[in-house]
Tab-separated table of C-alpha atoms and ligand atoms in Angstrom:
chain	number	residue	atom	x	y	z
A	1	MET	CA	0.665	-2.767	-22.889
A	2	SER	CA	4.158	-1.713	-21.953
A	3	VAL	CA	5.133	1.054	-19.571
A	4	LYS	CA	8.607	2.592	-19.552
A	5	ILE	CA	10.045	3.559	-16.200
A	6	ASN	CA	11.495	7.012	-15.798
A	7	PRO	CA	13.370	6.889	-12.463
A	8	GLU	CA	13.201	10.675	-12.121
A	9	LYS	CA	9.412	10.820	-12.362
A	10	ASP	CA	8.208	7.413	-11.185
A	11	ALA	CA	7.939	6.013	-7.668
A	12	LEU	CA	7.060	2.551	-6.376
A	13	PHE	CA	4.698	2.445	-3.408
A	14	ILE	CA	4.533	-0.723	-1.290
A	15	THR	CA	1.432	-0.709	0.882
A	16	ASP	CA	1.671	-2.254	4.371
A	17	PRO	CA	4.039	-5.209	3.711
A	18	GLN	CA	3.631	-6.198	7.378
A	19	ASN	CA	3.570	-9.525	9.226
A	20	CYS	CA	-0.035	-9.095	10.441
A	21	PHE	CA	-1.346	-9.108	6.841
A	22	LEU	CA	0.634	-12.159	5.729
A	23	PRO	CA	0.071	-15.895	6.241
A	24	GLY	CA	0.473	-16.565	9.979
A	25	GLY	CA	-0.671	-13.027	10.886
A	26	VAL	CA	-3.972	-11.995	12.510
A	27	LEU	CA	-5.337	-10.385	9.342
A	28	ALA	CA	-3.633	-12.646	6.832
A	29	THR	CA	-4.345	-12.290	3.124
A	30	PRO	CA	-4.251	-15.685	1.376
A	31	LYS	CA	-0.891	-16.056	-0.407
A	32	GLY	CA	0.000	-12.511	0.696
A	33	ASP	CA	3.722	-13.225	0.694
A	34	GLU	CA	3.680	-13.917	-3.057
A	35	ILE	CA	3.881	-10.150	-3.605
A	36	PHE	CA	7.543	-10.100	-2.591
A	37	LYS	CA	8.850	-12.151	-5.482
A	38	VAL	CA	7.365	-9.458	-7.736
A	39	LEU	CA	8.167	-6.376	-5.651
A	40	ASN	CA	11.739	-7.132	-4.514
A	41	PRO	CA	13.275	-7.250	-8.024
A	42	LEU	CA	10.970	-4.501	-9.306
A	43	ALA	CA	12.073	-2.103	-6.545
A	44	LYS	CA	15.597	-2.069	-8.003
A	45	LYS	CA	14.283	-0.335	-11.134
A	46	PHE	CA	12.999	2.667	-9.173
A	47	LYS	CA	14.992	5.481	-7.656
A	48	LEU	CA	12.287	6.227	-5.089
A	49	VAL	CA	10.557	3.393	-3.250
A	50	VAL	CA	8.096	4.281	-0.496
A	51	ALA	CA	6.483	1.836	1.940
A	52	SER	CA	3.569	2.445	4.284
A	53	GLN	CA	3.113	0.917	7.719
A	54	ASP	CA	-0.212	0.467	9.518
A	55	TRP	CA	0.787	1.699	12.976
A	56	HIS	CA	-1.949	1.404	15.592
A	57	PRO	CA	-1.882	2.265	19.294
A	58	PRO	CA	-3.246	-0.607	21.484
A	59	ASN	CA	-6.606	1.190	21.901
A	60	HIS	CA	-7.224	1.910	18.216
A	61	ILE	CA	-10.802	2.612	17.129
A	62	SER	CA	-10.695	-0.062	14.403
A	63	PHE	CA	-10.336	-2.850	17.011
A	64	LYS	CA	-13.335	-5.004	17.965
A	65	ASP	CA	-13.240	-4.022	21.650
A	66	ARG	CA	-13.950	-0.447	20.537
A	67	GLY	CA	-16.696	-1.508	18.141
A	68	GLY	CA	-14.472	-1.662	15.065
A	69	PRO	CA	-14.313	-4.422	12.439
A	70	TRP	CA	-10.823	-5.830	13.162
A	71	PRO	CA	-9.008	-7.883	15.772
A	72	PRO	CA	-6.057	-6.004	17.268
A	73	HIS	CA	-3.326	-5.845	14.600
A	74	CYS	CA	-0.225	-3.841	13.649
A	75	ILE	CA	0.285	-2.517	17.162
A	76	GLN	CA	3.131	-0.025	17.358
A	77	GLY	CA	6.462	-1.657	18.155
A	78	LYS	CA	5.151	-5.247	18.057
A	79	GLU	CA	6.477	-8.025	15.812
A	80	ASP	CA	3.106	-8.123	14.075
A	81	ALA	CA	3.589	-4.547	12.836
A	82	GLU	CA	7.106	-5.131	11.477
A	83	PHE	CA	7.789	-5.428	7.778
A	84	SER	CA	7.922	-9.028	6.576
A	85	PRO	CA	11.378	-10.637	6.624
A	86	LYS	CA	10.627	-11.500	2.972
A	87	LEU	CA	10.626	-7.817	2.009
A	88	ASP	CA	13.968	-6.572	0.689
A	89	GLN	CA	14.157	-3.283	2.559
A	90	SER	CA	17.416	-2.183	0.968
A	91	ASN	CA	15.583	-0.306	-1.790
A	92	ILE	CA	13.114	1.525	0.451
A	93	SER	CA	14.010	5.134	1.137
A	94	LEU	CA	10.859	6.409	2.805
A	95	VAL	CA	8.470	4.795	5.290
A	96	VAL	CA	5.112	6.433	5.971
A	97	ARG	CA	3.263	5.405	9.122
A	98	LYS	CA	-0.484	5.852	9.334
A	99	ALA	CA	-3.520	5.199	11.544
A	100	PHE	CA	-1.598	6.104	14.702
A	101	ASN	CA	-4.359	8.352	16.056
A	102	PRO	CA	-6.406	6.158	18.508
A	103	ASP	CA	-9.721	7.703	17.442
A	104	GLU	CA	-9.324	7.722	13.678
A	105	GLU	CA	-9.224	4.959	11.060
A	106	GLU	CA	-6.892	5.764	8.218
A	107	TYR	CA	-6.636	3.292	5.352
A	108	THR	CA	-4.801	5.790	3.156
A	109	ALA	CA	-1.214	6.934	3.387
A	110	PHE	CA	-2.131	9.869	1.124
A	111	ASP	CA	-4.069	12.166	3.418
A	112	GLU	CA	-3.677	15.501	5.146
A	113	HIS	CA	-1.458	14.065	7.905
A	114	THR	CA	1.246	12.882	5.582
A	115	ARG	CA	0.740	15.313	2.693
A	116	LEU	CA	2.449	12.626	0.735
A	117	SER	CA	1.183	13.644	-2.701
A	118	ASN	CA	2.649	17.123	-2.343
A	119	MET	CA	5.905	15.760	-1.021
A	120	LEU	CA	6.253	13.355	-3.943
A	121	LYS	CA	5.329	16.032	-6.488
A	122	ALA	CA	7.892	18.390	-4.931
A	123	ARG	CA	10.498	15.697	-5.649
A	124	GLY	CA	9.424	15.596	-9.300
A	125	ILE	CA	7.348	12.431	-9.033
A	126	GLU	CA	4.408	12.279	-11.450
A	127	ARG	CA	3.498	8.589	-11.481
A	128	VAL	CA	3.157	6.118	-8.633
A	129	PHE	CA	3.129	2.338	-9.111
A	130	PHE	CA	1.274	0.470	-6.370
A	131	GLY	CA	1.797	-2.967	-4.872
A	132	GLY	CA	1.123	-4.402	-1.416
A	133	ILE	CA	-1.742	-5.197	0.920
A	134	ALA	CA	-4.681	-5.094	1.135
A	135	THR	CA	-6.287	-4.529	-2.261
A	136	ASP	CA	-9.705	-3.921	-0.697
A	137	TYR	CA	-8.556	-1.542	2.075
A	138	CYS	CA	-5.227	0.258	2.199
A	139	VAL	CA	-4.213	-0.255	-1.432
A	140	HIS	CA	-7.631	0.951	-2.598
A	141	ASP	CA	-7.770	3.980	-0.305
A	142	SER	CA	-4.144	4.983	-0.906
A	143	VAL	CA	-4.664	4.726	-4.679
A	144	ILE	CA	-7.746	6.968	-4.480
A	145	GLY	CA	-5.816	9.370	-2.227
A	146	ALA	CA	-2.890	9.565	-4.655
A	147	LEU	CA	-5.247	10.197	-7.584
A	148	LYS	CA	-7.000	12.968	-5.641
A	149	GLY	CA	-3.553	14.359	-4.830
A	150	GLY	CA	-2.894	14.807	-8.547
A	151	LEU	CA	-0.638	11.819	-9.213
A	152	ASP	CA	-0.918	9.346	-12.070
A	153	VAL	CA	-1.505	5.893	-10.638
A	154	TYR	CA	-0.665	2.402	-11.888
A	155	VAL	CA	-1.806	-0.626	-9.873
A	156	LEU	CA	0.315	-3.770	-10.249
A	157	THR	CA	-2.352	-6.470	-10.157
A	158	ASP	CA	0.145	-9.307	-9.607
A	159	ALA	CA	1.734	-7.488	-6.649
A	160	ILE	CA	-1.365	-6.929	-4.486
A	161	LYS	CA	-3.492	-9.247	-2.328
A	162	ALA	CA	-6.961	-8.811	-0.814
A	163	ILE	CA	-8.514	-9.641	2.555
A	164	ASN	CA	-11.965	-10.331	0.993
A	165	ALA	CA	-13.900	-9.963	4.264
A	166	LYS	CA	-16.997	-10.113	2.037
A	167	PRO	CA	-17.000	-12.100	-1.220
A	168	GLY	CA	-16.380	-9.780	-4.168
A	169	ASP	CA	-14.526	-7.095	-2.198
A	170	GLU	CA	-11.412	-7.549	-4.312
A	171	GLU	CA	-13.257	-7.183	-7.643
A	172	ARG	CA	-15.175	-4.142	-6.368
A	173	ALA	CA	-11.950	-2.487	-5.187
A	174	LEU	CA	-10.227	-3.094	-8.540
A	175	GLU	CA	-13.245	-1.747	-10.452
A	176	ASP	CA	-13.476	1.338	-8.242
A	177	MET	CA	-9.768	2.167	-8.605
A	178	LYS	CA	-10.151	1.858	-12.374
A	179	GLU	CA	-13.235	4.097	-12.396
A	180	HIS	CA	-11.278	6.742	-10.484
A	181	GLY	CA	-8.583	6.713	-13.169
A	182	ALA	CA	-5.997	4.202	-11.967
A	183	LYS	CA	-4.421	2.028	-14.653
A	184	LEU	CA	-4.346	-1.687	-13.841
A	185	ILE	CA	-1.220	-3.356	-15.210
A	186	MET	CA	0.948	-6.424	-14.580
A	187	SER	CA	4.562	-6.186	-13.445
A	188	LYS	CA	5.658	-7.744	-16.758
A	189	ASP	CA	4.241	-4.663	-18.536
A	190	ILE	CA	6.997	-2.557	-16.952
A	191	VAL	CA	10.132	-2.053	-18.994
A	192	GLU	CA	13.236	-0.065	-18.148
A	193	LYS	CA	13.896	3.082	-20.089
B	1	VGL	C1	-5.567	-2.756	6.465
B	1	VGL	C2	-7.365	-3.690	7.533
B	1	VGL	C3	-7.045	-3.033	8.695
B	1	VGL	C4	-4.735	-2.662	5.224
B	1	VGL	C5	-5.233	-2.076	7.611
B	1	VGL	O1	-3.523	-2.404	5.325
B	1	VGL	O2	-5.288	-2.868	4.127
B	1	VGL	N1	-6.633	-3.545	6.430
B	1	VGL	N2	-5.980	-2.227	8.723
B	2	ZN	ZN1	-5.247	-1.457	10.517
């Protein structure tokens, strides 16, 4: 399988490349920082690179003290919520923050708050290539959101990492994205036009 990049019609989407989801962070994905050696060079091949940022207020509904599943993480303005120092930010031209409403969980960056699909389509984007964290939460939900928004979606399986809160979450997320129409590829399948 080889996929040719068309910089006018293709965008790279880097999901939540934040300290809290990387080794040393409160919601670390094992080997999470390995995504950067794939994504940093790849980003140079795209004209439009978008990154999302989980951006919670301190009283967010997803936190355990409010009955949610997670310890406090990605709190607005804190070190934990910053992009990893390993991420080359020089190629990123748009950052989309999400899950900032205290009473709403939001694993997708492609919802009615951001209207991201429409914005990308208005710029001529037809295909979005996904990397980032976490396969079983924000990558999965953003991929489904982008597909529902009418975009063609490619998931870069060597540029994503899972939390795996329950065994098998990663496999189920990959299967579900595929069933919804996402194409699972490796970064080496991408060739420049
Ligand atoms: C995420 C758990 C909680 C993610 C965000 O970015 O996948 N996971 N908040
Ligand atoms: Zn979160």
